[in-house]
XYZ file of C-alpha atoms in Angstrom:
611
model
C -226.178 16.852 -135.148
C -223.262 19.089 -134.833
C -221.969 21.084 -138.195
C -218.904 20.182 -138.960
C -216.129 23.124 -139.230
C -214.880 23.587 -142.631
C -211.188 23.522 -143.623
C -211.305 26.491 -145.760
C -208.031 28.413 -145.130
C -206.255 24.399 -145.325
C -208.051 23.817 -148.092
C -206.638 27.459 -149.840
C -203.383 26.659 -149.090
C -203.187 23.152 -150.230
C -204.636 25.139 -153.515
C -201.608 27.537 -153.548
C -199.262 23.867 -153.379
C -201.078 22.704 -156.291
C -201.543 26.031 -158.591
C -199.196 28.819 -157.763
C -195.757 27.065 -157.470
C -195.683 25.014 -160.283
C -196.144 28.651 -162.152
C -193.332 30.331 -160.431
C -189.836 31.098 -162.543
C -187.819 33.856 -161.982
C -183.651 33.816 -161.937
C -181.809 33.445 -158.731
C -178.045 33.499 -158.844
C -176.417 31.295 -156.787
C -173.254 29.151 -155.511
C -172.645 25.698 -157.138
C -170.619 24.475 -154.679
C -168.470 21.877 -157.433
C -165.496 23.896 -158.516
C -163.485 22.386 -156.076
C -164.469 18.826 -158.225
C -162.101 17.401 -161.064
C -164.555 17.102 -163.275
C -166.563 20.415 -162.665
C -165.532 23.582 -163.836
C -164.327 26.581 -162.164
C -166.625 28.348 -162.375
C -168.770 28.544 -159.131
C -171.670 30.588 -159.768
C -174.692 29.441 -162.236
C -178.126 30.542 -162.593
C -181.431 29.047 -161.834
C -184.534 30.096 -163.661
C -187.389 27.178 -162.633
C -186.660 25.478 -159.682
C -185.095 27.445 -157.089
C -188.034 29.657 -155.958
C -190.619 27.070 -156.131
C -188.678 24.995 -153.759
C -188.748 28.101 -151.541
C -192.239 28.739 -151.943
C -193.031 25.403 -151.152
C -191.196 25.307 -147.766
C -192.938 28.845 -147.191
C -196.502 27.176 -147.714
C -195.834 24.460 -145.973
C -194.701 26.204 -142.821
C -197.625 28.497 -143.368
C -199.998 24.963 -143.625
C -198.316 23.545 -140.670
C -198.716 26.304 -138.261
C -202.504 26.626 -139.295
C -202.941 22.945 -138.639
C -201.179 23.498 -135.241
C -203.376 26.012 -134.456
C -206.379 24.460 -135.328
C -205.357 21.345 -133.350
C -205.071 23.284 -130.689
C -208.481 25.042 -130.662
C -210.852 22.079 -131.499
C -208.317 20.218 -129.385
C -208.336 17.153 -132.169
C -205.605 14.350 -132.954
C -205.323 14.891 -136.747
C -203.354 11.664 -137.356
C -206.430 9.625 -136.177
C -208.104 10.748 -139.377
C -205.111 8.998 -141.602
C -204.890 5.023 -141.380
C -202.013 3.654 -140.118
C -201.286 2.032 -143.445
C -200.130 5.843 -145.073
C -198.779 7.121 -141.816
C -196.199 3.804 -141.242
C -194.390 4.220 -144.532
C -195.013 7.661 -145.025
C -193.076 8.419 -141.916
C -190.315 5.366 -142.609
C -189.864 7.382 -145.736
C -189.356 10.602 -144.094
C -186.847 8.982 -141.207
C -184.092 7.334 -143.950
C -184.193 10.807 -145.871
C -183.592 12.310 -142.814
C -180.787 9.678 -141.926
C -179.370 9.624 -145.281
C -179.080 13.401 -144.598
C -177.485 13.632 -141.401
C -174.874 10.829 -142.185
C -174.276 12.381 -145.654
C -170.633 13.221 -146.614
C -172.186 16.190 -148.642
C -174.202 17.447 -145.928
C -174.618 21.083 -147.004
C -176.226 20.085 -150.750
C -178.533 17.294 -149.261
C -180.427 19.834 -146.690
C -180.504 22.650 -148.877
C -180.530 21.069 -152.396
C -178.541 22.735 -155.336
C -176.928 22.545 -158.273
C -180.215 22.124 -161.044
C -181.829 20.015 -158.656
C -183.193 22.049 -155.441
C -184.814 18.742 -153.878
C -182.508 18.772 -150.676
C -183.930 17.290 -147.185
C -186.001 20.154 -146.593
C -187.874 20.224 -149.880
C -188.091 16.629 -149.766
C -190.305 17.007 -145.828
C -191.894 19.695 -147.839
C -193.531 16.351 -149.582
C -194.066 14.611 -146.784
C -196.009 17.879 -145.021
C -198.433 18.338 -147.913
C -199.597 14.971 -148.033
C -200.051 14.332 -144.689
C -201.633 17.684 -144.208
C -203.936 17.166 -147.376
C -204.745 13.754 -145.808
C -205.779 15.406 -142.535
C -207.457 18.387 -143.756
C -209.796 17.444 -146.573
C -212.487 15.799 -144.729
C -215.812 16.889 -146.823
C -217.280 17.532 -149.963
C -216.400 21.469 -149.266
C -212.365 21.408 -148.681
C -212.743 18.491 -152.027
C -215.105 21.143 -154.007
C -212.051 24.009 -153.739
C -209.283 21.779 -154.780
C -211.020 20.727 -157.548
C -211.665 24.653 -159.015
C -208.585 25.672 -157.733
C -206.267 22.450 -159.494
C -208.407 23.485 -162.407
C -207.960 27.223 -162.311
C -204.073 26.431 -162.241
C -203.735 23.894 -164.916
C -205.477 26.296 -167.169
C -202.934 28.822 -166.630
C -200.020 26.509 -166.944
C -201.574 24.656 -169.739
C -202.461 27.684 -171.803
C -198.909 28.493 -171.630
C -197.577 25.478 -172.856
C -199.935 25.649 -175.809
C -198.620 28.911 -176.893
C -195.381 27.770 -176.483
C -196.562 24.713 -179.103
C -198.171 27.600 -181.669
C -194.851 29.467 -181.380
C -196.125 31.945 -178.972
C -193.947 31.385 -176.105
C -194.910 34.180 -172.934
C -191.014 33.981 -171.817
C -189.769 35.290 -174.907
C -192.115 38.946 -174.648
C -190.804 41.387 -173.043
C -193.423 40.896 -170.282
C -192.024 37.230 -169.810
C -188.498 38.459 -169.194
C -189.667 40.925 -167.068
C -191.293 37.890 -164.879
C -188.180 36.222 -165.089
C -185.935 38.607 -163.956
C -188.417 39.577 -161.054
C -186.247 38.260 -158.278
C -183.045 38.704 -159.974
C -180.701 41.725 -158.323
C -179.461 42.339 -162.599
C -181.579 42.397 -165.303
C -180.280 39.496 -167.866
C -180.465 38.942 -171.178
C -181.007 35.604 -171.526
C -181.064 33.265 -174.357
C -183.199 30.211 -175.149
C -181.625 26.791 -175.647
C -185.169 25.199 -176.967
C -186.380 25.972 -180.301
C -189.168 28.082 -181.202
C -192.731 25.250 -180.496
C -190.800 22.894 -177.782
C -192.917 23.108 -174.817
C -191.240 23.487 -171.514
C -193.882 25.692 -170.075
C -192.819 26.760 -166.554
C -191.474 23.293 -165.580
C -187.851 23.285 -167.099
C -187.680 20.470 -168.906
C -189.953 18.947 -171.740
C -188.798 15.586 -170.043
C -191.265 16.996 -167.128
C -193.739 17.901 -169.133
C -194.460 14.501 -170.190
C -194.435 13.707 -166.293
C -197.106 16.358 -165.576
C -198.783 15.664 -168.237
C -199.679 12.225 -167.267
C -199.790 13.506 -163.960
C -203.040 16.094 -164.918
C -204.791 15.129 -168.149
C -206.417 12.092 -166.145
C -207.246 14.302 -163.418
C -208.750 17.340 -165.263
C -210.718 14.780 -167.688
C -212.517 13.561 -164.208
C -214.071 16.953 -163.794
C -215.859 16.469 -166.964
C -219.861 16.319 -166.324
C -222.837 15.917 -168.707
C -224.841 17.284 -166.021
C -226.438 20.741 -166.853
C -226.157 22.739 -163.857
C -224.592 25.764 -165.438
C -221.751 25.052 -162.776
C -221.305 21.367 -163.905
C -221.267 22.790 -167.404
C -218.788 25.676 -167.247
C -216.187 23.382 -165.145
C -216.998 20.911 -168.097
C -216.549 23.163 -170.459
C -213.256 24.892 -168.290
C -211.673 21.242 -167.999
C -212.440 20.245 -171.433
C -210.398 22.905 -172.889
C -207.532 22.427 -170.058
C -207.451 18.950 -171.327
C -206.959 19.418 -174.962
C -204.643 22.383 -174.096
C -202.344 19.839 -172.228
C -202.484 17.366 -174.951
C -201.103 20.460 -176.960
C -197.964 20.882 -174.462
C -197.615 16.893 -174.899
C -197.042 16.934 -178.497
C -194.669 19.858 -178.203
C -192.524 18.700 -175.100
C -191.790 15.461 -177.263
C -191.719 13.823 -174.247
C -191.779 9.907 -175.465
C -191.925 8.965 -171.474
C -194.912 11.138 -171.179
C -197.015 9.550 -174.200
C -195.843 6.039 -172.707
C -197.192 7.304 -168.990
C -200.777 7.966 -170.998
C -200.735 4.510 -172.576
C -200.274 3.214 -168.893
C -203.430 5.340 -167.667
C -205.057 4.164 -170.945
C -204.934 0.357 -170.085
C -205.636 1.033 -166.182
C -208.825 2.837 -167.405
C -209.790 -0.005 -169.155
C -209.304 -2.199 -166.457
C -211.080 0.107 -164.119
C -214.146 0.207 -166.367
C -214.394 -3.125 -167.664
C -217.812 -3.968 -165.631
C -218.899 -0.657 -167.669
C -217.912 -1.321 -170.745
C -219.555 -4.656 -170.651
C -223.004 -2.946 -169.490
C -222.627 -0.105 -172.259
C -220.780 -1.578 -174.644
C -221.900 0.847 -177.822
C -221.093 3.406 -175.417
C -217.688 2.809 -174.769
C -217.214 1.367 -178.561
C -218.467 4.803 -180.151
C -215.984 6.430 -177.620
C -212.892 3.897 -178.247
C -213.797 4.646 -181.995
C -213.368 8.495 -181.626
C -210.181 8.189 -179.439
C -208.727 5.920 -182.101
C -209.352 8.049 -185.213
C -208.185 10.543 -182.471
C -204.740 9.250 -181.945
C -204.121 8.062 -185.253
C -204.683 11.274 -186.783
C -202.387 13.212 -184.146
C -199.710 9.911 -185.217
C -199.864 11.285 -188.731
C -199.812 14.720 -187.888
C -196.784 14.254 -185.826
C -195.132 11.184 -187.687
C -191.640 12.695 -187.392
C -192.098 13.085 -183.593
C -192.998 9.740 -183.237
C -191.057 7.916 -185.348
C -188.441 9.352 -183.799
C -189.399 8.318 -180.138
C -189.717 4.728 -181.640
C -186.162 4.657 -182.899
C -184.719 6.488 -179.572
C -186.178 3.409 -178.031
C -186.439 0.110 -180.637
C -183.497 1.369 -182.892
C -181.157 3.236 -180.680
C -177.980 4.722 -181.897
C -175.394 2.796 -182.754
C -171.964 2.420 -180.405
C -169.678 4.564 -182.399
C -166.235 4.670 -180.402
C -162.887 2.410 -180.315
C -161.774 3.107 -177.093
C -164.156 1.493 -174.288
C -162.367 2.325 -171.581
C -158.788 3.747 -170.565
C -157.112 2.934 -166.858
C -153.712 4.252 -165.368
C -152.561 1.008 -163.657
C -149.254 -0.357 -162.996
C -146.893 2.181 -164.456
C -149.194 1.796 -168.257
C -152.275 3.298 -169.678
C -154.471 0.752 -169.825
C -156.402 0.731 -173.562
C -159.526 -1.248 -174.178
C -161.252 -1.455 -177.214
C -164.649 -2.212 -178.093
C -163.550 -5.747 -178.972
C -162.852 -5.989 -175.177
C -158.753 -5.952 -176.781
C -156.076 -4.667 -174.150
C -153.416 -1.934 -174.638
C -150.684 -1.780 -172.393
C -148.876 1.518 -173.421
C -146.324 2.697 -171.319
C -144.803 6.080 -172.516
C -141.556 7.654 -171.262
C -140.278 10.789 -171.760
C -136.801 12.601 -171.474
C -135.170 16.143 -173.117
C -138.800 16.101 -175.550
C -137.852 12.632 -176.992
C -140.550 10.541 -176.516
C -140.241 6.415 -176.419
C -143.051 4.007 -177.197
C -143.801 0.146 -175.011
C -146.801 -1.642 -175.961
C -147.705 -4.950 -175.054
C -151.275 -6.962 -175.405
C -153.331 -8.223 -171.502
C -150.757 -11.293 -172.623
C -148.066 -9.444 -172.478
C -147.008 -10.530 -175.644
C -145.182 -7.011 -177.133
C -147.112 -4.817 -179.594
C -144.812 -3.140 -182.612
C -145.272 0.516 -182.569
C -144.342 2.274 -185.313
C -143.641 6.255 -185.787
C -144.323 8.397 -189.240
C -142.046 10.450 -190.500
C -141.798 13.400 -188.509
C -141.654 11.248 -185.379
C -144.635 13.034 -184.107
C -147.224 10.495 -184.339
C -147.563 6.404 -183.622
C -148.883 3.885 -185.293
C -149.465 -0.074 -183.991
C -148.922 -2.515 -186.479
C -151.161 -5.199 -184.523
C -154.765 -5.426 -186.326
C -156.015 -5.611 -182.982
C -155.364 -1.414 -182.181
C -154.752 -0.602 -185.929
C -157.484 2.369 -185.519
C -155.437 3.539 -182.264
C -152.988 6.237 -183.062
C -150.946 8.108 -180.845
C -149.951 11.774 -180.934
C -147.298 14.011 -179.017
C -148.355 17.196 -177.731
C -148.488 19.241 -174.342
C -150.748 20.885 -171.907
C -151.077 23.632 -169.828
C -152.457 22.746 -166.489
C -151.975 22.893 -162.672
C -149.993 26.368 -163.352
C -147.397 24.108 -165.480
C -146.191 23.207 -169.149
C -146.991 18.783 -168.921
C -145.801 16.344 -171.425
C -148.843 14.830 -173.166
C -150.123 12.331 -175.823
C -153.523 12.466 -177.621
C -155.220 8.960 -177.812
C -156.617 9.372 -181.413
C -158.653 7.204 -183.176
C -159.790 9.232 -186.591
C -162.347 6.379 -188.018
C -164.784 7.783 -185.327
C -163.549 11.185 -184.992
C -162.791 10.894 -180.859
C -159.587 11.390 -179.179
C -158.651 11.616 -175.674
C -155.668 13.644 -174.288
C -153.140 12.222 -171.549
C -150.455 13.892 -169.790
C -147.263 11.569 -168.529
C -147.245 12.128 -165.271
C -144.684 11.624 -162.696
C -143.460 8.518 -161.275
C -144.913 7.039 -158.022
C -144.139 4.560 -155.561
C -146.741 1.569 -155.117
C -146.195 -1.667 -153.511
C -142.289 -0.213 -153.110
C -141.973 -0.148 -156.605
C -141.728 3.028 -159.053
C -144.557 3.652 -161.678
C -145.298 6.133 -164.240
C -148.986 7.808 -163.473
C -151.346 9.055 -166.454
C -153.686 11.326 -166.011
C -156.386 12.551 -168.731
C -156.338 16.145 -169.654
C -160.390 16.558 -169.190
C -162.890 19.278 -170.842
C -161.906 21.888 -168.041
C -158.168 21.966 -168.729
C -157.796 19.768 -165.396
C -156.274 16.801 -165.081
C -157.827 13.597 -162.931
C -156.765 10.161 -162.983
C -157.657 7.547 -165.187
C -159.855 5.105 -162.955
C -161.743 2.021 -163.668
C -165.475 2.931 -163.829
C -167.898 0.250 -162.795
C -170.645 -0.681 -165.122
C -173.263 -2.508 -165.282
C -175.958 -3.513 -168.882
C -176.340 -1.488 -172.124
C -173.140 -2.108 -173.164
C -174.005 -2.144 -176.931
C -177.045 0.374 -176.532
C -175.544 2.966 -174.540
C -177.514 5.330 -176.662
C -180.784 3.630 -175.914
C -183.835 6.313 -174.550
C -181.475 9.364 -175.578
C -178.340 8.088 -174.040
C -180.061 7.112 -171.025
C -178.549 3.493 -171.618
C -175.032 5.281 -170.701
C -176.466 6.551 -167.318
C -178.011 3.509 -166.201
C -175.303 1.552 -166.863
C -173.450 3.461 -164.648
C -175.702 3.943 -162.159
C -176.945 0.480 -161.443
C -173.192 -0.519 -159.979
C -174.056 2.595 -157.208
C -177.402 0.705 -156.036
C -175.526 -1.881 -154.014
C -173.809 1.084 -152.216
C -177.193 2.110 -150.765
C -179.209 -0.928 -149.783
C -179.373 0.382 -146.199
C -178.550 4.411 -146.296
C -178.471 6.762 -149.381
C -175.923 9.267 -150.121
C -178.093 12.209 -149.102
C -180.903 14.272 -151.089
C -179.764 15.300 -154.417
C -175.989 14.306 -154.008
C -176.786 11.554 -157.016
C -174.254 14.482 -158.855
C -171.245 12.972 -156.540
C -171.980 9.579 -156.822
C -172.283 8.939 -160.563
C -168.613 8.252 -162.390
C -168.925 12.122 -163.877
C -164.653 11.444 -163.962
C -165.593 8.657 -166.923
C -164.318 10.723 -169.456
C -164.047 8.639 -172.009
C -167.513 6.889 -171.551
C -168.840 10.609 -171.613
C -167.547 11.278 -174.329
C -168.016 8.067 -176.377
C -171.823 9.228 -176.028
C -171.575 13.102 -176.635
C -171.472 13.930 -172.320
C -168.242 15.601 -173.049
C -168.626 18.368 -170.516
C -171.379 17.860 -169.415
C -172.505 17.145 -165.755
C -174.520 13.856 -165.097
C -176.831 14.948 -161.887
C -179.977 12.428 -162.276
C -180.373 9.179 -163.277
C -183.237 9.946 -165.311
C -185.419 7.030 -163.442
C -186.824 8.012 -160.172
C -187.006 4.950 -158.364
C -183.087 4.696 -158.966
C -182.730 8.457 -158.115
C -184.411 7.637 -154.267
C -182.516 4.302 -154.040
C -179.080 6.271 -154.301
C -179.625 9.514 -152.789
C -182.077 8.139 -149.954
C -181.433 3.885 -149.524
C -183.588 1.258 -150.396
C -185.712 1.178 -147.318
C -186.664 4.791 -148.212
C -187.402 3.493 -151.797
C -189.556 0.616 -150.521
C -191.527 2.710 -148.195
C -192.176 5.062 -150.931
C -193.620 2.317 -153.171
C -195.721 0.783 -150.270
C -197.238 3.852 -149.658
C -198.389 4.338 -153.144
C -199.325 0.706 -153.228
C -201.592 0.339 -150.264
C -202.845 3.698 -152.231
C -203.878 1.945 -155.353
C -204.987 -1.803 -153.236
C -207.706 0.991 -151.874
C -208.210 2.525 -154.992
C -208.648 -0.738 -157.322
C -211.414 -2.029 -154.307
C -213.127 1.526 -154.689
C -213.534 1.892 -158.090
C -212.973 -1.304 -159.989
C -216.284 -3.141 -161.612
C -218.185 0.129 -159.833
C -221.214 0.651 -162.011
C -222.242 3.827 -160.303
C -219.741 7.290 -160.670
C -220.695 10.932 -158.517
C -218.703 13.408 -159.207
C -216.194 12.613 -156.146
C -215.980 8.974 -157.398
C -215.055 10.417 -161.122
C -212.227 12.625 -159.230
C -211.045 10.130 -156.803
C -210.474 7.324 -159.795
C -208.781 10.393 -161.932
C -206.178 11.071 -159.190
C -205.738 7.790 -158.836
C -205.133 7.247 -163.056
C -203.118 10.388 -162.768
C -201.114 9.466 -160.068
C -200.402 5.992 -161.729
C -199.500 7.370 -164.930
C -196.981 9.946 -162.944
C -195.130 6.701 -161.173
C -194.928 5.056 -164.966
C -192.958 8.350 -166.456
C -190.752 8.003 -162.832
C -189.152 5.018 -165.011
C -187.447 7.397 -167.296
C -187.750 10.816 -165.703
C -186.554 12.184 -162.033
C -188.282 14.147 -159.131
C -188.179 17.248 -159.702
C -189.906 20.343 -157.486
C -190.950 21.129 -160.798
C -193.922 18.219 -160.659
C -193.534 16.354 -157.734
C -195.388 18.626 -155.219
C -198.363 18.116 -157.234
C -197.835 14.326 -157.181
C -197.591 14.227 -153.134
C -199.987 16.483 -152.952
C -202.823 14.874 -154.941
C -202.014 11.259 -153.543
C -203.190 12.944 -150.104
C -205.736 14.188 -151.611
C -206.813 11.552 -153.031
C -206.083 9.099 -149.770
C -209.122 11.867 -148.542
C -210.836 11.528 -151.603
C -211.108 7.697 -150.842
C -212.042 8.223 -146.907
C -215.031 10.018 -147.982
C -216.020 7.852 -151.042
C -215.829 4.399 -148.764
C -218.681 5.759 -146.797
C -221.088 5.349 -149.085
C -222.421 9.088 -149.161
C -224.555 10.181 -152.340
C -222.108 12.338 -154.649
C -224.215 12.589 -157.586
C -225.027 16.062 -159.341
């Protein structure tokens, strides 16, 4: 029988994917590319600490992996696609066409092939994806190429782990002198750089505690596999190795605060259950003595962390409260357009001549509204229950190189107001009408538009204000059912001109560039086909998985790793409802589904993988 030849240098690079990037951060200074937006500042360069280098990393690896596959096709003269069923390759490479489409057809062209502005996850980062699965598909074929990922993942999330739990004791590497140094290693300047996240948050190398939780679920699954009660001193220093890893990441959990990522665990909790139920059922005091331990387990990391979990409860059960008067403000048909939260209409049209300004108000009936000024003739009043919180200001602004007359929409019981300039008048449908435009965060000012939106209109606070987004995003879906707008252009298409919905829910300035749900974040940037062959893929994943390993009586140590990729994996998708992709996590998560498509290959043979 012929030996087979052994993927070593694949299997070392697919390694590098899965441990070296997601440890890379070091500043790169770059071009936005939004100053020329409304509602982005001027200011056109930013810096990038976490992302920007591990996207570039990853293209590097994966032009390194693809060349060594070409070669290696070419010597042993070997169709590498026959290895991979048809089922992966059809909607892995439907996937990869309406990206590409979505690209090419984009009206923001440069941003969705290259990426940018804290995103990096352009067209080429997102084939980067597509290249390490397939390639991991392709070239893990044995119990060898399996054997390194497993030390290697291991070796990785140790590093990244032990990180994040120093970060949790208060001993974060990036604040030492050594950790600046890493983070200035690519940099041109040496900065000084501060820390928004206080002292025991975990954001480890990944940017975001929000990811955190996402890798999280992603690994602690995955690492637990490797766990063996053999005692080959191998089997037990890898035990030993993951078992630390394991309650390290737990550690980086608790201090990311990352409610998605505890709710991702809970979903690899029940699937486990599910997975093992013939088991549990055949040791039953087994599994009882174990549920027993995780219980008193959890509970006692509840109590210890009450605070963080009570308030992940509230953020999601007992969201903030709407606290605004003004829903919405529209320039339309020579007025300013005021709704309140009791869906009430303002018509306000304001004119003004020598400094004197002069005051018409009427209700959606157009029945007239009395508007009263104080004393000083500086500030309006309406006597109409209906807008009695609405008050009305005079002022002026400075903007587009010009002294502009301007009001301030105030409305003191909630402590918001919103600034309008009067602009000039305009001809529409042949007729002459007075424009209003709002005076916005970056002393610009942009017209007053109606912004669709769509649910959550009383819990726009709801998951940390990610009722707002959603809201706001689901009216873009219908936009996209065939093409997207092009890899990470999502910043474009959300309303980041709704000023006053922004700043009803504390946005004010800020730049919206994810939907915080990844499944949306693919159906607007990439089109639904793109988003349904993304989910087939994972699904004919799981069908195989679920046949593999459910009621299975019998676990090797490649059947323990193959059913913990695929409960990592799952648990990775769950977080995707509230978090994004980000090249900060989901390498590992394309990566380790090929993997664990191989994984699968080799465990439906039948071999013996038992220590």
């Amino acid at each position: 029988m012929k030996k087979r030849n052994k993927n070593w240098i694949g299997a070392f690079l697919i390694v590098l994917v899965l441990a070296f990037v997601p440890l890379i951060v070091s500043a790169k200074k770059y071009s936005v590319g939004l100053s020329d937006q409304l509602w982005f500042s001027s200011a056109d360069t930013s810096y990038d600490f976490f992302l920007y280098w591990k996207s570039q990393a990853l293209l590097l690896l994966c032009g390194v992996l693809s060349l060594y596959a070409a070669v290696k096709m070419t010597v042993s003269k070997k169709d590498m696609m026959a290895s991979v069923d048809n089922r992966y390759l059809i909607p892995l490479g439907v996937y990869f066409l309406m990206s590409l489409l979505s690209t090419v057809l984009s009206q923001h062209r440069r941003m969705a092939v290259w990426g940018g502005y804290e995103q990096w996850e352009g067209m080429l980062t997102l084939g980067a994806y597509v290249v390490i699965l397939f390639f991991s598909c392709c070239l893990v074929l044995g119990q060898t190429e399996i054997r390194i990922l497993m030390y290697g993942l291991l070796a990785g999330v140790f590093i990244l782990s032990l990180l994040g739990a120093r970060q949790f004791l208060g001993c974060d590497f990036f604040r030492t002198a050594a950790g600046k140094a890493a983070m200035n290693f690519m940099s041109d300047e040496k900065l000084n750089f501060t820390f928004n996240f206080a002292p025991g948050r975990v954001y480890a190398t990944l940017y975001n505690p929000n990811y955190v939780g996402s890798y999280v679920a992603l690994m602690l699954p995955v690492i637990l596999s490797m766990i063996s009660f053999r005692k080959r001193i191998d089997a037990v220093l890898r035990s030993l190795l993951a078992a630390a890893t394991a309650v390290f990441l737990v550690m980086m959990l608790f201090g990311s605060e990352s409610v998605t990522g505890f709710i991702g665990l809970g979903a690899v909790l029940a699937l486990f259950t599910i997975l093992m139920i013939t088991n549990i059922k055949k040791h039953p005091k087994i599994f009882v003595s174990v549920a027993a331990v995780c219980i008193l387990a959890v509970t006692g990391a509840v109590f210890y962390n009450r605070s963080i979990f009570e308030y992940g409860w509230n953020k999601i059960m007992h969201p903030t409260p709407n606290h605004f008067v003004v829903k919405s403000m529209v320039s339309r048909g020579g007025a300013l357009e005021i709704c309140t939260t009791e869906d009430d209409l303002l018509r306000l049209a304001v004119e003004v001549k020598d400094g004197v300004y002069t005051y018409k108000a009427e209700d959606e009936k157009g029945i007239p509204v009395e508007a009263v000024k104080d004393g000083e003739g500086k500030s309006v009043k309406f006597l109409d229950q209906r807008f009695e919180k609405i008050q009305i200001q005079e002022t002026s602004v400075e903007a587009e190189g010009e002294e502009q007359d301007a009001f301030v929409v105030n409305t003191p019981s909630v402590g918001k107001s919103y600034t309008v300039a009067v602009g000039t008048s305009s001809y529409q449908n042949g007729l002459s009408q007075k424009i209003y435009r709002i005076y916005n965060p970056f002393k610009k000012l942009d017209r007053l538009r109606e912004i669709p939106a769509a649910g959550f209109e009383d819990k726009m606070h709801f998951a940390s204000r990610r009722g707002y987004i959603w809201s706001r995003t689901f009216p873009l879906l219908s936009k996209h059912l065939l093409l997207g707008s092009g890899p990470n252009t999502f910043v474009y298409e959300f309303p980041n001109d709704d000023y006053v919905g922004m700043k009803n829910v504390g946005y004010d300035g800020a730049t919206v560039t994810k939907p915080h749900n990844m499944f949306m974040q693919i159906f607007v940037q990439t089109g639904l086909l793109s988003l349904l062959a993304f989910l087939a893929l994972y699904g004919f994943y799981f069908t195989e998985c679920m046949r593999l390993y459910w009621k299975r009586t019998e676990y090797g140590w490649m059947e323990r790793f193959g059913a913990g990729l695929c409960l990592g994996t799952f648990g990775y998708l769950v977080t995707g409802l509230a978090n994004d992709s980000t090249v900060a996590v989901a390498p590992l998560y394309w990566c380790l589904l090929g993997v664990g498509i191989a994984v699968n290959r080799r465990v439906a043979k039948e071999e013996d993988h038992f220590e």
